[in-house]
Coordinates of C-alpha atoms in Angstrom, one line a residue:
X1 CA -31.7 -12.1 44.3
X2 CA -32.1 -10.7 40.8
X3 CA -33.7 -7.7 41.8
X4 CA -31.1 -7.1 44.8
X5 CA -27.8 -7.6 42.6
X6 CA -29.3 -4.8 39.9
X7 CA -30.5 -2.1 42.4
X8 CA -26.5 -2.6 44.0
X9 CA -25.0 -2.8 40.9
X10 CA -27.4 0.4 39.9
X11 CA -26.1 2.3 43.1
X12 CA -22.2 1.6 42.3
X13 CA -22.7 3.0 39.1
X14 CA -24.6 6.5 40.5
X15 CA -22.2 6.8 42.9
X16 CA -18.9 6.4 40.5
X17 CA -20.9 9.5 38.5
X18 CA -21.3 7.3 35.3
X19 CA -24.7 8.6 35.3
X20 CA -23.1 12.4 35.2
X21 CA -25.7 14.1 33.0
X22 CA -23.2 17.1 31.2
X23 CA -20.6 15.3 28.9
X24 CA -17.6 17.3 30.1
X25 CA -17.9 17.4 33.8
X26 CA -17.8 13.7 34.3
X27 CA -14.8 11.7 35.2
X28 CA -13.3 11.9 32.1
X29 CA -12.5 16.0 32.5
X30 CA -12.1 15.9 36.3
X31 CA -9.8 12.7 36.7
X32 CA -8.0 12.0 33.1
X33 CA -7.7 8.2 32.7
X34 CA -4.0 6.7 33.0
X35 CA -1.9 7.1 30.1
X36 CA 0.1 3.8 30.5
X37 CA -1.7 1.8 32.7
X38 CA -5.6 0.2 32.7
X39 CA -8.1 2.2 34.9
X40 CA -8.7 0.9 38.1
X41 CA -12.6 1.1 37.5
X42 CA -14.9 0.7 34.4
X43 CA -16.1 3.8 32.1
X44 CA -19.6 4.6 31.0
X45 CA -19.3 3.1 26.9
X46 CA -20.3 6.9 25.7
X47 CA -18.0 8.5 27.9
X48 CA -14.8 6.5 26.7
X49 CA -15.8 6.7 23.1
X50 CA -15.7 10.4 23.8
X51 CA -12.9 10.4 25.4
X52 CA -10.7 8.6 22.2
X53 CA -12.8 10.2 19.4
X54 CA -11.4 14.3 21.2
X55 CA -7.9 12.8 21.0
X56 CA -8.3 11.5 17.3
X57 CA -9.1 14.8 16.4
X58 CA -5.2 15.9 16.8
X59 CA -4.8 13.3 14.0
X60 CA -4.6 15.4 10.5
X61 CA -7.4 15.0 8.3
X62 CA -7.0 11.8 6.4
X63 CA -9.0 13.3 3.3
X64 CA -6.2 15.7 2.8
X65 CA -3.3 13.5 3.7
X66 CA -1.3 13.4 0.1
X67 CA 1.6 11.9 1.2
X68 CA -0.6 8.2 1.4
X69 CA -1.7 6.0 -1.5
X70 CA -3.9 4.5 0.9
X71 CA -7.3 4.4 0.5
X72 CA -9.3 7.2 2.6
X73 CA -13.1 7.1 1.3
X74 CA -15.3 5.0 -0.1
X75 CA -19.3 4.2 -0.7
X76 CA -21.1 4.3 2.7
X77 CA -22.3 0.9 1.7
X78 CA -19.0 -0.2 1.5
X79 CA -18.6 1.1 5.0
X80 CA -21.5 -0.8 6.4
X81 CA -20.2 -4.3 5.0
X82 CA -17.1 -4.0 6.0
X83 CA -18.4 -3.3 9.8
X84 CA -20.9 -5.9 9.6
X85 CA -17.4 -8.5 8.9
X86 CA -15.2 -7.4 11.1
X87 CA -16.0 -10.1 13.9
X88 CA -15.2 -13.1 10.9
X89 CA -11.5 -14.5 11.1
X90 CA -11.8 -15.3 7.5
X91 CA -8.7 -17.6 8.6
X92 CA -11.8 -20.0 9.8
X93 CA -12.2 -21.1 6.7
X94 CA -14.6 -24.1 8.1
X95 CA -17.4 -21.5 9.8
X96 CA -17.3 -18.2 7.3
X97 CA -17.4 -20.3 3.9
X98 CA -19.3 -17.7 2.1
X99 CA -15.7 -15.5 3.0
X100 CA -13.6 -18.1 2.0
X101 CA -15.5 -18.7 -1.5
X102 CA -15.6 -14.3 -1.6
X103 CA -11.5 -14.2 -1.1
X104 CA -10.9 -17.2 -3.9
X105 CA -13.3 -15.0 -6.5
X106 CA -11.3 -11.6 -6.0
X107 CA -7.9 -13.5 -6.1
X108 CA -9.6 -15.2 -9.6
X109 CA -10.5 -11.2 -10.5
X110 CA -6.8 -9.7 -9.5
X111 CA -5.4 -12.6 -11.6
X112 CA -7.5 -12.3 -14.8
X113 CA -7.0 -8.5 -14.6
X114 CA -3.3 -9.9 -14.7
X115 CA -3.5 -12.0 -17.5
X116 CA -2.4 -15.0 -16.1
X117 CA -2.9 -17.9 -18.9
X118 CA -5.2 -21.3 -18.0
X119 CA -7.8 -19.1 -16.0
X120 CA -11.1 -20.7 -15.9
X121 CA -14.4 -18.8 -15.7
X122 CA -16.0 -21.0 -13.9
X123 CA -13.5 -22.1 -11.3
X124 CA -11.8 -19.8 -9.0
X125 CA -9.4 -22.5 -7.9
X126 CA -7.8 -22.2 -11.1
X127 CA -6.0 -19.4 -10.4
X128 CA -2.6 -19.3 -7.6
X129 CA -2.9 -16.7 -5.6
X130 CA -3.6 -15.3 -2.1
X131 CA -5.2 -12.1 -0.3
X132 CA -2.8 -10.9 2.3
X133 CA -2.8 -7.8 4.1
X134 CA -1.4 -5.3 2.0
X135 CA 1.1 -6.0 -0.4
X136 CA 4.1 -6.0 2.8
X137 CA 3.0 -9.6 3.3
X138 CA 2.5 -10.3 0.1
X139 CA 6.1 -9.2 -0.9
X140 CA 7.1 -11.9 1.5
X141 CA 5.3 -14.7 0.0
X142 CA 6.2 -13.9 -3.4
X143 CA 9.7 -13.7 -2.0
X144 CA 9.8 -17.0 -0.2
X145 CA 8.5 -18.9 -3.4
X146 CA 11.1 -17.5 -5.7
X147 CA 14.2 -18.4 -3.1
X148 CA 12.1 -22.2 -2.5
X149 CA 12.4 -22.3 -6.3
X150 CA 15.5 -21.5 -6.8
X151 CA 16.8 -23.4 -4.2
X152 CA 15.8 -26.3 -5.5
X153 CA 17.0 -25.7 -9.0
X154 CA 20.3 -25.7 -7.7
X155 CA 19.8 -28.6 -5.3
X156 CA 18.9 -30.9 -8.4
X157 CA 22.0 -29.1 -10.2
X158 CA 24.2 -30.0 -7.0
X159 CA 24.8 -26.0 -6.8
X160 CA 25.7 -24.4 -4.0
X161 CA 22.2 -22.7 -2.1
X162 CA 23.8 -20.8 0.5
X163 CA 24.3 -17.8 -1.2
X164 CA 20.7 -16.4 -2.4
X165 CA 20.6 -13.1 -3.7
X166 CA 17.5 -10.8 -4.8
X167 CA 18.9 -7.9 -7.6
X168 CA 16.2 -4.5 -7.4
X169 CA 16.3 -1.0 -7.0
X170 CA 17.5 1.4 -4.7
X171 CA 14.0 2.9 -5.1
X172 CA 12.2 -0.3 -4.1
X173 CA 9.9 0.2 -0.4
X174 CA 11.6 -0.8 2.3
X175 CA 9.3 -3.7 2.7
X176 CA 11.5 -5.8 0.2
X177 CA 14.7 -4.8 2.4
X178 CA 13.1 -6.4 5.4
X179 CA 12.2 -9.7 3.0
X180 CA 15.9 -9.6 2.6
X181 CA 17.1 -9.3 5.7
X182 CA 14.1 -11.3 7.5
X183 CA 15.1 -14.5 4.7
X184 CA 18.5 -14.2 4.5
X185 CA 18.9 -13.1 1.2
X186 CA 21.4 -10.8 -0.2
X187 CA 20.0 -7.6 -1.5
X188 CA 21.6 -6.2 -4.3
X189 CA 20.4 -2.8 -5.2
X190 CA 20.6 -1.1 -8.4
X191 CA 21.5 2.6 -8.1
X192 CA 19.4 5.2 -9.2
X193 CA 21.1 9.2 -10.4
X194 CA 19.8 12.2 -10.7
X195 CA 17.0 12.7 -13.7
X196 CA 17.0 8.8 -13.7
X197 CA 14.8 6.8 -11.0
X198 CA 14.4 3.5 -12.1
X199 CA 16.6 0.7 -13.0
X200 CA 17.4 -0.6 -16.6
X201 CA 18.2 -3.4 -18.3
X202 CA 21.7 -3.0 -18.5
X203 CA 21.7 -3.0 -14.8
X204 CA 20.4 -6.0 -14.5
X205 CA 22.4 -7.8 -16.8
X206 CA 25.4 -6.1 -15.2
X207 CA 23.7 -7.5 -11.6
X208 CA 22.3 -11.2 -12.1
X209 CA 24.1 -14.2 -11.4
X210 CA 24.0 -18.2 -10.4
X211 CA 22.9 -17.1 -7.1
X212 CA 20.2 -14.7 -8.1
X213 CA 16.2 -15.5 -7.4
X214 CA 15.1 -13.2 -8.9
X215 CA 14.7 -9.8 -10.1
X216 CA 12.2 -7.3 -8.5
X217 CA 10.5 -4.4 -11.1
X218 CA 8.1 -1.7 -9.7
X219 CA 5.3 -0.8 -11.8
X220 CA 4.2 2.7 -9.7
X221 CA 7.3 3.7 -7.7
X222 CA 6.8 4.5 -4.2
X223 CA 9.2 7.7 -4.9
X224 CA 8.1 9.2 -8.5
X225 CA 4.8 6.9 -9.6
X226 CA 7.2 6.0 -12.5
X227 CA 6.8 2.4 -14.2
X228 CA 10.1 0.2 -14.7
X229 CA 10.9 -0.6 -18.0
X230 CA 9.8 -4.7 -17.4
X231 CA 9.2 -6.1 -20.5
X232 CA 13.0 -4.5 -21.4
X233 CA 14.4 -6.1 -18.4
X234 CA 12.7 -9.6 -19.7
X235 CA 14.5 -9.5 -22.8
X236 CA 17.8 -8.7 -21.2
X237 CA 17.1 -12.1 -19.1
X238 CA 15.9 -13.9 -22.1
X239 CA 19.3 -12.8 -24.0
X240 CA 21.3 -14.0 -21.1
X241 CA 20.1 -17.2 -20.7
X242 CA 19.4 -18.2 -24.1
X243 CA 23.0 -17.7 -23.9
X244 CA 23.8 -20.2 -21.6
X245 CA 23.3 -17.9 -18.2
X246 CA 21.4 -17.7 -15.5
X247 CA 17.8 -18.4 -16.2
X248 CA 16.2 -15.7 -13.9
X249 CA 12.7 -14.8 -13.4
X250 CA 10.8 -11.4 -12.7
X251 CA 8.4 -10.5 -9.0
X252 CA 6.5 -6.7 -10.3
X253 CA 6.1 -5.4 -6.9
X254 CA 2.5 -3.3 -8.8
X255 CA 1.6 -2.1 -5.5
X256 CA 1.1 1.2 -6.4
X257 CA 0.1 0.6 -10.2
X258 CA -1.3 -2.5 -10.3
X259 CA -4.8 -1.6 -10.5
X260 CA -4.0 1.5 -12.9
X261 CA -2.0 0.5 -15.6
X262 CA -4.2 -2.1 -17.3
X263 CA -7.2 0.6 -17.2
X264 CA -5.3 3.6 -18.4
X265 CA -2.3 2.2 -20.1
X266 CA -3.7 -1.7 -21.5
X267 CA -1.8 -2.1 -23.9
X268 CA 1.6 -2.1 -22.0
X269 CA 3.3 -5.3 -21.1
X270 CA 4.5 -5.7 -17.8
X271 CA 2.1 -8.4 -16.4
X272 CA 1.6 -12.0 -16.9
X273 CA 1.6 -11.5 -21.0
X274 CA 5.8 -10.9 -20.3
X275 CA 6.7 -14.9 -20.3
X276 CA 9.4 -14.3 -17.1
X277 CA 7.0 -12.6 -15.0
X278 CA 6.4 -15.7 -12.4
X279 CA 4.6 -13.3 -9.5
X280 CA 2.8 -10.2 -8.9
X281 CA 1.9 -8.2 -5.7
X282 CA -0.7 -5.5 -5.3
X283 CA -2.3 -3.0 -3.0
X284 CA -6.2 -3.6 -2.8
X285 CA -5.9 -0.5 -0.4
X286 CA -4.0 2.2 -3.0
X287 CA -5.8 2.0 -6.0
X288 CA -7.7 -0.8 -5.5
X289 CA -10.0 1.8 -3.6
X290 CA -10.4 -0.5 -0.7
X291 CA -9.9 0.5 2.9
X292 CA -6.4 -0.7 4.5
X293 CA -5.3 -3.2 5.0
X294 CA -5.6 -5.6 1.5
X295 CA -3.4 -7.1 -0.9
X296 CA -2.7 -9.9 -3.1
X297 CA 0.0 -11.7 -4.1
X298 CA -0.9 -13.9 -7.7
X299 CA 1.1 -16.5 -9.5
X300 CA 1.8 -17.5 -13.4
X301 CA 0.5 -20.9 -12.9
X302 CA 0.9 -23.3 -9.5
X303 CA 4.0 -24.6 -10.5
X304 CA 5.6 -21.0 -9.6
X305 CA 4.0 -21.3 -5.8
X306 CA 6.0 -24.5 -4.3
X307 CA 3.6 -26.8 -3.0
X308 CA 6.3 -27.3 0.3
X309 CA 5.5 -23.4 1.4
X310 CA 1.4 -24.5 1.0
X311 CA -0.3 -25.5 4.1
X312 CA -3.9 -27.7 4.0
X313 CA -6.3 -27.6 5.8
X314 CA -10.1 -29.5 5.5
X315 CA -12.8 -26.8 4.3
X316 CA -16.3 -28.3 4.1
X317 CA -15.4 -31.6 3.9
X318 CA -12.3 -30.7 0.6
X319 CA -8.8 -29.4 0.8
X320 CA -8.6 -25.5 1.4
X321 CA -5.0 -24.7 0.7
X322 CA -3.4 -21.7 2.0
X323 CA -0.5 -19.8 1.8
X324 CA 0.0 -17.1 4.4
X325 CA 2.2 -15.4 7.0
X326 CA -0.9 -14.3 9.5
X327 CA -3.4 -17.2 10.8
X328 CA -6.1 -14.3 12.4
X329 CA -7.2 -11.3 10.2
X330 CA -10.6 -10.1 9.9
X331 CA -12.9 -10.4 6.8
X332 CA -14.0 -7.1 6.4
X333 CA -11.2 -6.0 4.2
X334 CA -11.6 -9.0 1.2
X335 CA -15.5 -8.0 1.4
X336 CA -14.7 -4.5 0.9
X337 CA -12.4 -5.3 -1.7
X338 CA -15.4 -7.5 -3.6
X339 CA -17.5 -4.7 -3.0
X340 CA -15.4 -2.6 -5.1
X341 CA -15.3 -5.3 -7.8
X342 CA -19.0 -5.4 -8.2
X343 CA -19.7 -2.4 -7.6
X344 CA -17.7 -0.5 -10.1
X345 CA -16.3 -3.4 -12.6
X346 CA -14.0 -2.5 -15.4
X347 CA -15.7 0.3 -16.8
X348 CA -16.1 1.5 -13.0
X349 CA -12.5 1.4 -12.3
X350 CA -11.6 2.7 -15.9
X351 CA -13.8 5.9 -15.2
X352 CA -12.0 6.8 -11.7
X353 CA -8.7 6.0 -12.9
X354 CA -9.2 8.8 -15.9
X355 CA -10.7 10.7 -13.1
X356 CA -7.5 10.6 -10.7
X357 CA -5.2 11.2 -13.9
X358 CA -7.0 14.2 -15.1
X359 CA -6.9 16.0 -11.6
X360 CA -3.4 15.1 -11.1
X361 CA -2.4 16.2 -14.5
X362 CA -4.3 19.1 -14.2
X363 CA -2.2 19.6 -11.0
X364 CA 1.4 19.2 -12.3
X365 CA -0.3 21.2 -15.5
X366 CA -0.5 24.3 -13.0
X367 CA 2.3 23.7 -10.9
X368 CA 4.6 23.8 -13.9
X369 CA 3.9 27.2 -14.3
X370 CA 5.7 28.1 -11.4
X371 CA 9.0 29.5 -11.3
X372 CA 10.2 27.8 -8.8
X373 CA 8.9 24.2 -9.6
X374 CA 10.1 21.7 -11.7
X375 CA 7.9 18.7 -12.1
X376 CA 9.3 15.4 -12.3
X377 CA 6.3 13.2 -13.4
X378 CA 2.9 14.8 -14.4
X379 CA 0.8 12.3 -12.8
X380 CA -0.1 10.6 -16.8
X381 CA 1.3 7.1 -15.5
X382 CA -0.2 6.9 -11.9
X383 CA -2.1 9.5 -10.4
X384 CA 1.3 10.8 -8.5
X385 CA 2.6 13.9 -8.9
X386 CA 6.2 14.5 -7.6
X387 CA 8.1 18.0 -8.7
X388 CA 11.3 19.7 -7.0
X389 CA 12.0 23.0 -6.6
X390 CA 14.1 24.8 -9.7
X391 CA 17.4 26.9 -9.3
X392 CA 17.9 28.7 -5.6
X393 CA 14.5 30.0 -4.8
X394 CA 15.6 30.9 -1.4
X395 CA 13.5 27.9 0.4
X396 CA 13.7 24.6 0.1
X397 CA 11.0 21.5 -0.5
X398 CA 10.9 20.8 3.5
X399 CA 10.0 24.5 4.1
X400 CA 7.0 24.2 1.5
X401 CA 5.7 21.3 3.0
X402 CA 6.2 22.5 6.6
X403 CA 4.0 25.6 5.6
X404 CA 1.5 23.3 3.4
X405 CA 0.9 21.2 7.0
X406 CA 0.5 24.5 8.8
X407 CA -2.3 25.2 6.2
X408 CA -3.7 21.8 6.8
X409 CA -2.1 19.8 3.6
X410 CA -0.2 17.1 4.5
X411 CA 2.1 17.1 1.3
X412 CA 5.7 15.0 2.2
X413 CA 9.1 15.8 1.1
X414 CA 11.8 13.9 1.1
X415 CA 15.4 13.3 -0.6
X416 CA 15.6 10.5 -3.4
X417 CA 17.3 6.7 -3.2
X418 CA 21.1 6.9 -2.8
X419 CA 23.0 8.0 -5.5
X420 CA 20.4 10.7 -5.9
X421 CA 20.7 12.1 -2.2
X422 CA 21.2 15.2 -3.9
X423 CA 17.8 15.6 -5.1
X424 CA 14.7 16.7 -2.6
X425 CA 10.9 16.5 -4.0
X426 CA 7.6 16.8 -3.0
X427 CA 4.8 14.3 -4.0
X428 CA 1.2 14.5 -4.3
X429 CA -0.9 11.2 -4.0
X430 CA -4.4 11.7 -6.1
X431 CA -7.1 9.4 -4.7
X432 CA -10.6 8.3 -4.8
X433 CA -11.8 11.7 -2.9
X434 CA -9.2 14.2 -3.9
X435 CA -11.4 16.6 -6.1
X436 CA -11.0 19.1 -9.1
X437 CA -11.7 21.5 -6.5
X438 CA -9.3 20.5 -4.3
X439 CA -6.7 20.3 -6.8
X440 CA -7.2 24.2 -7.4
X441 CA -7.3 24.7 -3.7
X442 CA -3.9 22.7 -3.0
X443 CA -1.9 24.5 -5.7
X444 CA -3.6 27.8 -4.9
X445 CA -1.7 27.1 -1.4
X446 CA 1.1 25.7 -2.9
X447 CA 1.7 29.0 -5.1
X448 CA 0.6 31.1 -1.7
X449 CA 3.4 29.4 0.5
X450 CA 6.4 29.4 -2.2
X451 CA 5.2 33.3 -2.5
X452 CA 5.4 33.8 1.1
X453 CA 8.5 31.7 1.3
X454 CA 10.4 33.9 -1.7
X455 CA 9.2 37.0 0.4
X456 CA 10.9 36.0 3.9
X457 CA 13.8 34.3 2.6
X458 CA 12.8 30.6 3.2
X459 CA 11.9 29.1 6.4
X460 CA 13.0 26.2 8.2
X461 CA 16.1 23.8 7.3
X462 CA 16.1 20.4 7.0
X463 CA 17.1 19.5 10.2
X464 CA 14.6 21.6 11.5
X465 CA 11.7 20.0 9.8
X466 CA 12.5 16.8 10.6
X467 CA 13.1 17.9 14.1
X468 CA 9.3 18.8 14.4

């Protein structure tokens, strides 16, 4: 019986060519697969991989994609852990402890790096926190506890709760807009102008009331790589309700800068050592040098994390609490994250961070030097360089990037927040990859296609680029 089913399963597969010897003259080139529909008939493993890996290849290069702060390389033993995990729902807390106990020790690392006070160093439960995926979820946890906070301030003050209302920036990522809208809270933004995009304390002072759950300030700004001025904003609070106002406390969406600034800039406050910072999100897959898609969302202390948002459930025989918006996500992404942790430590981390700074300042450094450029930051807080282009050259920033993408660089441009409509950049995201060498060879192109540019009179508008 055995024998019979294999040599007829063995014919079928002869005689549906699966057996086709040259790789292009199989079914795959001769009888495309269905675009929007599954194939009537199973394809030989190598063929299909084939097939998929040719079409990936219309996808730019991901190495010189600097319009992403996510992560595009990292140690080819990295690489093999995280394949080895990707079959454990680290949800499943019960069967892949060794996960479980790997996710509670980075969230213990992000948290320390934080400085959040009553840490213990023997006791990763000691610190509140979760890993999400990427700092979009995490934004909505942090979110939810500061409304489930202050919504019970006000119910124990017999204020009205109906009302919630989250003051940030115009410049914020859209990811807090959809918290807003997905919550029911009002958003108020805080313009942004011309020469000026961040928010500032008056602003905020200006913005807060009874109704407000808190205020939002970006350390690493999706737009410029600029840090907001928190520990000036936290005094501004402290004033106002030392005063008798509204006691409101401070989310740093760190996203971006939250694995930079306390390696190349430790001294600055903006973290857990500012007393009206309650929460902190950050991007294990920017600058954290882990592939997407991590994050983490820490706390001050657990009294800032409302136990009523904290589900429980039984992990080796104990409570496993957990606090999350996705109940199946693979593990491979918190391993690779540990990996990193390990592997490179603080002095690890502090050396690439200098790295990243140095080629991006050496960037802005040589792009300053042309006429047509302005830079707006350097690339000296986070490795971002973002520059617009000075007086009428003729062309505008969506012509260089068209050209740049022509020549392989993916390099974005784009207009700034509202209330600064008016002004179009171009930014350049330095990463764990991005090379001296490939610094000189992007502005060599850069200073190629704004010569070339200048020469035909510009290219295309706008419109036009956006079009394409």
């Amino acid at each position: 019986m055995y024998s019979d089913w294999g040599n007829d399963m063995t014919e079928k597969r002869h005689s549906s060519g699966a057996h086709l010897t040259p790789a292009y003259t199989g079914r795959m080139a001769v009888d495309p697969f269905p675009a929007l529909q599954l194939p009537e008939t199973p394809t030989d493993p190598e063929a299909a991989y084939r097939f998929i890996h040719d079409e990936l290849m219309l996808d730019g290069s991901s190495r010189l994609n600097l319009a992403t702060f996510v992560t595009t390389w990292m140690d080819p033993q990295a690489d093999k852990l995280m394949a080895e995990t990707f079959d454990k729902n680290m949800i499943d807390k019960d069967e892949y402890p060794a996960t479980a106990a790997i996710e509670a020790r980075c969230v213990a690392m992000v948290a320390d790096l934080f400085h959040a006070p009553g840490l213990s160093a023997t006791d990763s439960a000691s610190a509140t926190g979760v890993s999400t995926i990427g700092s979009s979820e995490a934004v909505m946890l942090a979110g939810l506890a500061m409304k489930w906070r202050w919504r019970a301030a006000r119910e124990a003050a017999s204020a009205d709760t109906s009302r919630p209302n989250l003051v940030l920036g115009s410049n914020v990522q859209v990811v807090w807009e959809k918290f807003c809208r997905y919550f029911d809270v009002e958003a108020k933004y805080l313009p942004v102008e011309p020469g000026r995009y961040v928010i500032t304390p008056e602003q905020v002072r200006e913005a807060v009331d009874g109704n407000t759950i808190g205020v939002v300030a970006i350390v690493g700004t999706t737009y410029t790589g600029e840090f907001e001025p928190v520990t000036e904003i936290a005094e501004a609070l402290d004033s106002m309700a030392a005063a008798g106002g509204p006691d409101v406390p401070i989310h740093v969406d760190a996203a971006s800068g939250g694995f930079v600034a306390p390696f190349l800039h430790p001294d600055l406050k903006w973290d857990f050592r500012v007393p009206r910072v309650v929460s902190i999100n950050v991007s294990g897959h920017k600058y954290g040098l882990t592939y997407p898609g991590i994050g983490f969302a820490v706390w001050r202390s657990a009294e800032y994390l409302p136990e009523g948002l904290v589900f429980h459930v039984n992990y080796l025989g104990g409570d496993m609490p957990t606090f999350t918006l996705n109940f199946s996500r693979p593990g491979n992404q918190v391993v690779g994250q540990y990996y990193n942790f390990l592997r490179l430590g603080r002095g690890g981390y502090l050396a690439v961070m200098e790295t990243l700074r140095d080629t991006a300042v050496r960037v802005s450094t040589r792009l300053s030097k042309l006429e047509a450029v302005k830079v707006i930051t350097d690339g000296s807080a986070i490795p971002v360089v973002a520059f617009e282009l000075a007086g009428d050259p003729g062309f505008t920033v969506f012509d260089v990037s068209h050209e740049l993408r022509a020549r392989g660089w993916q390099v974005p441009a784009y207009t700034m927040p509202p209330d600064a409509e008016s002004v179009a950049v171009l930014r350049i995201v330095v990463r764990e990859g991005f090379s001296a060498d490939l610094g000189r060879s992007l502005c060599e192109a850069i200073e190629t296609v704004c010569a070339d540019l200048r020469k035909k009179g510009g290219g295309h508008s706008e419109a036009e680029h956006f079009a394409h």
